[in-house]
Amino acid sequence: MEYANYLLFGIYPYVALGIFLLGSLIRFDREQYTWKSDSSQLLRRAQLRLGSNLFHIGILFLFFGHAAGLLTPHWLYESLGLSTPNKQMLAIVSGGAAGLLCLAGITLLLHRRLTEPRIRATSKPMDIIILLWVFVTLVLGLISILFSLQHTDGGVMLLLAGWAQHIVIFRAGAADFLLGAPLIYKIHLLFGMTLFVLFPFSRLVHVWSGFAAVTYLARSYQVVRQRG
């Protein structure tokens, strides 16, 4: 059990990160014409704007919220007067709200992609796989909130933060933090890390362009006009 834990949470995070970075670089270098998120607005406008907006607002909040929550040192937020139990409750409330927004958005996008024959016909297999993978990862994260409510002292949150911080600074013993963690958190982490593995092979690569362009947040909507 300890060996499997070490492989999954001590080695696999670096494998996933390596594929994420190197795969993205190779794809940008060799397949720049695929570096995009293909628009399907011409095929069907219904559900697109609402679903896309809800999904992106939710997923961006979750991404930065996870990064801040896991990587902020314990002493820092304690020094600001935020106790560990209160930090966990803040994460539960804000993460739960963002997660539900994201869930509503991705459900609309999945329904649209799977039920509209023209969009389904023009979808690549990875387009559907990545949506389903994000959906399952999101549902697992929401389920983990129910487990978090059963231990509001923040102990498990400290274990997860210790693991993430050790991984980021390449410090040995990261996997040891998760030996006693509940299974739901481990499964959620594995799905989340695998999302980074799938990233370079999917339409998610357009996220790089978004973070790289300062003007991205203020850009205009893509204009799609039907002939006639």
Coordinates of C-alpha atoms in Angstrom, one line a residue:
M1 CA 0.0 0.0 0.0
E2 CA 2.8 2.4 0.9
Y3 CA 4.6 1.7 -2.4
A4 CA 1.4 2.3 -4.4
N5 CA 0.8 5.5 -2.5
Y6 CA 4.4 6.6 -3.3
L7 CA 4.0 5.9 -7.0
L8 CA 0.7 7.6 -7.3
F9 CA 1.3 10.7 -5.1
G10 CA 5.1 10.9 -5.1
I11 CA 6.1 10.0 -8.7
Y12 CA 3.0 10.4 -10.8
P13 CA 2.6 14.2 -10.0
Y14 CA 5.9 14.8 -11.7
V15 CA 5.1 12.5 -14.6
A16 CA 1.8 14.5 -15.1
L17 CA 3.6 17.8 -14.9
G18 CA 6.3 16.7 -17.3
I19 CA 3.7 15.6 -19.9
F20 CA 1.7 18.8 -19.4
L21 CA 4.7 21.1 -20.0
L22 CA 6.7 19.2 -22.6
G23 CA 3.5 18.0 -24.4
S24 CA 2.2 21.6 -24.7
L25 CA 5.6 22.8 -25.9
I26 CA 5.8 20.1 -28.6
R27 CA 2.2 20.7 -29.8
F28 CA 2.8 24.4 -30.0
D29 CA 6.0 23.8 -32.0
R30 CA 4.7 21.2 -34.4
E31 CA 0.9 21.7 -34.6
Q32 CA 0.1 25.3 -34.2
Y33 CA -3.0 25.1 -36.5
T34 CA -4.6 22.8 -33.9
W35 CA -3.8 25.3 -31.0
K36 CA -7.4 26.4 -30.6
S37 CA -10.8 25.7 -29.2
D38 CA -13.0 25.1 -32.2
S39 CA -16.1 27.1 -32.2
S40 CA -19.4 25.3 -32.7
Q41 CA -21.6 28.4 -32.5
L42 CA -22.6 28.2 -36.2
L43 CA -24.0 24.7 -35.6
R44 CA -26.1 25.6 -32.6
R45 CA -26.2 28.8 -30.4
A46 CA -28.5 27.5 -27.8
Q47 CA -26.9 26.7 -24.4
L48 CA -23.4 27.9 -25.6
R49 CA -23.1 31.3 -24.1
L50 CA -24.8 30.4 -20.8
G51 CA -23.0 27.1 -20.5
S52 CA -19.6 28.5 -21.5
N53 CA -19.8 31.5 -19.1
L54 CA -20.9 29.4 -16.1
F55 CA -18.2 26.8 -16.9
H56 CA -15.4 29.3 -17.3
I57 CA -16.3 31.4 -14.3
G58 CA -16.5 28.3 -12.1
I59 CA -13.4 26.6 -13.4
L60 CA -11.2 29.7 -13.1
F61 CA -12.3 30.3 -9.5
L62 CA -11.7 26.6 -8.7
F63 CA -8.3 26.6 -10.3
F64 CA -7.0 29.7 -8.5
G65 CA -8.8 28.8 -5.3
H66 CA -7.2 25.3 -5.2
A67 CA -3.8 26.9 -6.0
A68 CA -4.1 29.5 -3.2
G69 CA -5.7 27.1 -0.7
L70 CA -3.1 24.4 -1.1
L71 CA 0.0 26.4 -1.6
T72 CA -0.5 29.1 1.0
P73 CA 1.7 28.2 4.1
H74 CA -0.2 27.5 7.3
W75 CA 1.6 30.1 9.2
L76 CA 0.7 32.9 6.8
Y77 CA -3.1 32.7 7.1
E78 CA -2.8 32.0 10.8
S79 CA -0.9 35.2 11.1
L80 CA -3.7 37.0 9.3
G81 CA -6.2 35.8 11.9
L82 CA -7.7 33.0 9.8
S83 CA -7.8 29.8 11.8
T84 CA -7.5 26.4 10.1
P85 CA -11.2 25.4 10.7
N86 CA -12.4 28.8 9.4
K87 CA -10.1 28.5 6.3
Q88 CA -11.6 25.1 5.6
M89 CA -15.2 26.4 5.9
L90 CA -14.3 29.3 3.6
A91 CA -13.0 26.7 1.1
I92 CA -16.1 24.6 1.4
V93 CA -18.5 27.5 0.9
S94 CA -16.6 29.3 -1.9
G95 CA -15.5 26.1 -3.6
G96 CA -18.9 24.6 -3.4
A97 CA -20.6 27.6 -4.9
A98 CA -18.0 27.8 -7.8
G99 CA -18.2 24.0 -8.2
L100 CA -22.0 24.2 -8.6
L101 CA -21.7 27.0 -11.2
C102 CA -19.1 25.0 -13.1
L103 CA -21.2 21.8 -12.9
A104 CA -24.2 23.7 -14.3
G105 CA -22.1 25.0 -17.2
I106 CA -20.4 21.8 -18.1
T107 CA -23.7 19.9 -18.0
L108 CA -25.2 22.3 -20.5
L109 CA -22.1 22.0 -22.7
L110 CA -22.1 18.2 -22.5
H111 CA -25.8 18.0 -23.3
R112 CA -25.3 20.3 -26.2
R113 CA -22.4 18.4 -27.6
L114 CA -23.9 14.9 -27.2
T115 CA -27.5 15.6 -28.3
E116 CA -27.0 17.9 -31.3
P117 CA -26.2 15.6 -34.2
R118 CA -24.2 18.2 -36.2
I119 CA -22.0 19.1 -33.2
R120 CA -21.6 15.4 -32.3
A121 CA -20.5 14.6 -35.9
T122 CA -17.9 17.3 -35.9
S123 CA -16.6 16.6 -32.4
K124 CA -13.2 14.8 -32.0
P125 CA -13.2 11.9 -29.5
M126 CA -10.9 13.9 -27.2
D127 CA -13.5 16.8 -27.2
I128 CA -16.0 14.5 -25.5
I129 CA -13.4 12.7 -23.4
I130 CA -12.1 15.9 -21.9
L131 CA -15.6 17.2 -21.1
L132 CA -16.5 13.9 -19.4
W133 CA -13.2 13.8 -17.5
V134 CA -13.7 17.4 -16.2
F135 CA -17.3 16.5 -15.3
V136 CA -16.3 13.4 -13.2
T137 CA -13.4 15.3 -11.6
L138 CA -15.8 18.1 -10.6
V139 CA -18.4 15.7 -9.2
L140 CA -15.7 14.0 -7.1
G141 CA -14.7 17.3 -5.8
L142 CA -18.2 18.2 -4.8
I143 CA -18.7 14.8 -3.1
S144 CA -15.5 15.4 -1.1
I145 CA -17.2 18.5 0.4
L146 CA -19.6 16.1 2.2
F147 CA -16.6 14.3 3.8
S148 CA -15.0 17.6 4.7
L149 CA -18.1 18.6 6.7
Q150 CA -17.6 15.5 8.8
H151 CA -14.2 16.7 10.1
T152 CA -14.3 20.5 10.3
D153 CA -11.0 20.8 12.3
G154 CA -9.1 21.2 9.0
G155 CA -6.8 18.3 9.6
V156 CA -7.2 16.7 6.2
M157 CA -6.9 20.1 4.6
L158 CA -3.5 20.5 6.2
L159 CA -2.4 17.0 4.9
L160 CA -3.5 17.9 1.3
A161 CA -1.7 21.3 1.6
G162 CA 1.4 19.6 3.0
W163 CA 1.4 17.2 0.0
A164 CA 1.0 20.0 -2.6
Q165 CA 3.7 22.2 -1.1
H166 CA 6.2 19.4 -0.9
I167 CA 5.5 18.5 -4.5
V168 CA 5.9 22.1 -5.7
I169 CA 9.3 22.6 -3.9
F170 CA 10.5 19.1 -4.9
R171 CA 10.8 18.0 -1.3
A172 CA 10.9 14.4 -0.3
G173 CA 8.2 12.7 1.6
A174 CA 5.2 14.3 -0.1
A175 CA 3.3 11.1 -0.6
D176 CA 3.5 10.4 3.2
F177 CA 1.0 13.1 3.8
L178 CA -1.7 11.2 2.0
L179 CA -1.2 7.8 3.6
G180 CA -4.1 8.3 6.0
A181 CA -6.2 10.6 3.8
P182 CA -9.8 9.4 2.9
L183 CA -10.1 7.6 -0.4
I184 CA -12.4 10.2 -2.0
Y185 CA -9.6 12.9 -1.8
K186 CA -7.1 10.5 -3.4
I187 CA -9.4 9.6 -6.3
H188 CA -10.1 13.3 -6.8
L189 CA -6.4 14.1 -6.9
L190 CA -5.7 11.3 -9.4
F191 CA -8.4 12.6 -11.7
G192 CA -7.1 16.1 -11.3
M193 CA -3.5 15.1 -12.1
T194 CA -4.6 13.0 -15.1
L195 CA -6.3 16.1 -16.4
F196 CA -2.9 17.6 -16.8
V197 CA -1.8 14.5 -18.7
L198 CA -4.7 14.9 -21.2
F199 CA -4.2 18.7 -21.5
P200 CA -1.7 18.8 -24.3
F201 CA -3.7 16.4 -26.4
S202 CA -7.0 18.3 -26.2
R203 CA -8.6 21.6 -26.9
L204 CA -7.5 22.8 -23.4
V205 CA -4.3 24.1 -24.8
H206 CA -6.1 27.3 -25.7
V207 CA -5.9 28.1 -21.9
W208 CA -2.1 28.8 -22.4
S209 CA -3.1 31.6 -24.9
G210 CA -5.5 33.0 -22.5
F211 CA -3.0 33.3 -19.6
A212 CA -0.3 34.5 -21.9
A213 CA -2.3 37.4 -23.4
V214 CA -2.9 40.3 -21.0
T215 CA -5.8 41.6 -23.1
Y216 CA -7.6 38.3 -23.0
L217 CA -10.0 39.3 -20.2
A218 CA -11.1 42.4 -22.1
R219 CA -11.3 40.8 -25.6
S220 CA -14.4 41.0 -27.7
Y221 CA -16.6 38.0 -28.3
Q222 CA -15.8 36.0 -31.4
V223 CA -18.3 37.2 -34.1
V224 CA -19.9 34.4 -36.0
R225 CA -22.3 35.3 -38.8
Q226 CA -24.5 33.0 -40.8
R227 CA -24.6 33.5 -44.6
G228 CA -27.6 35.4 -45.7

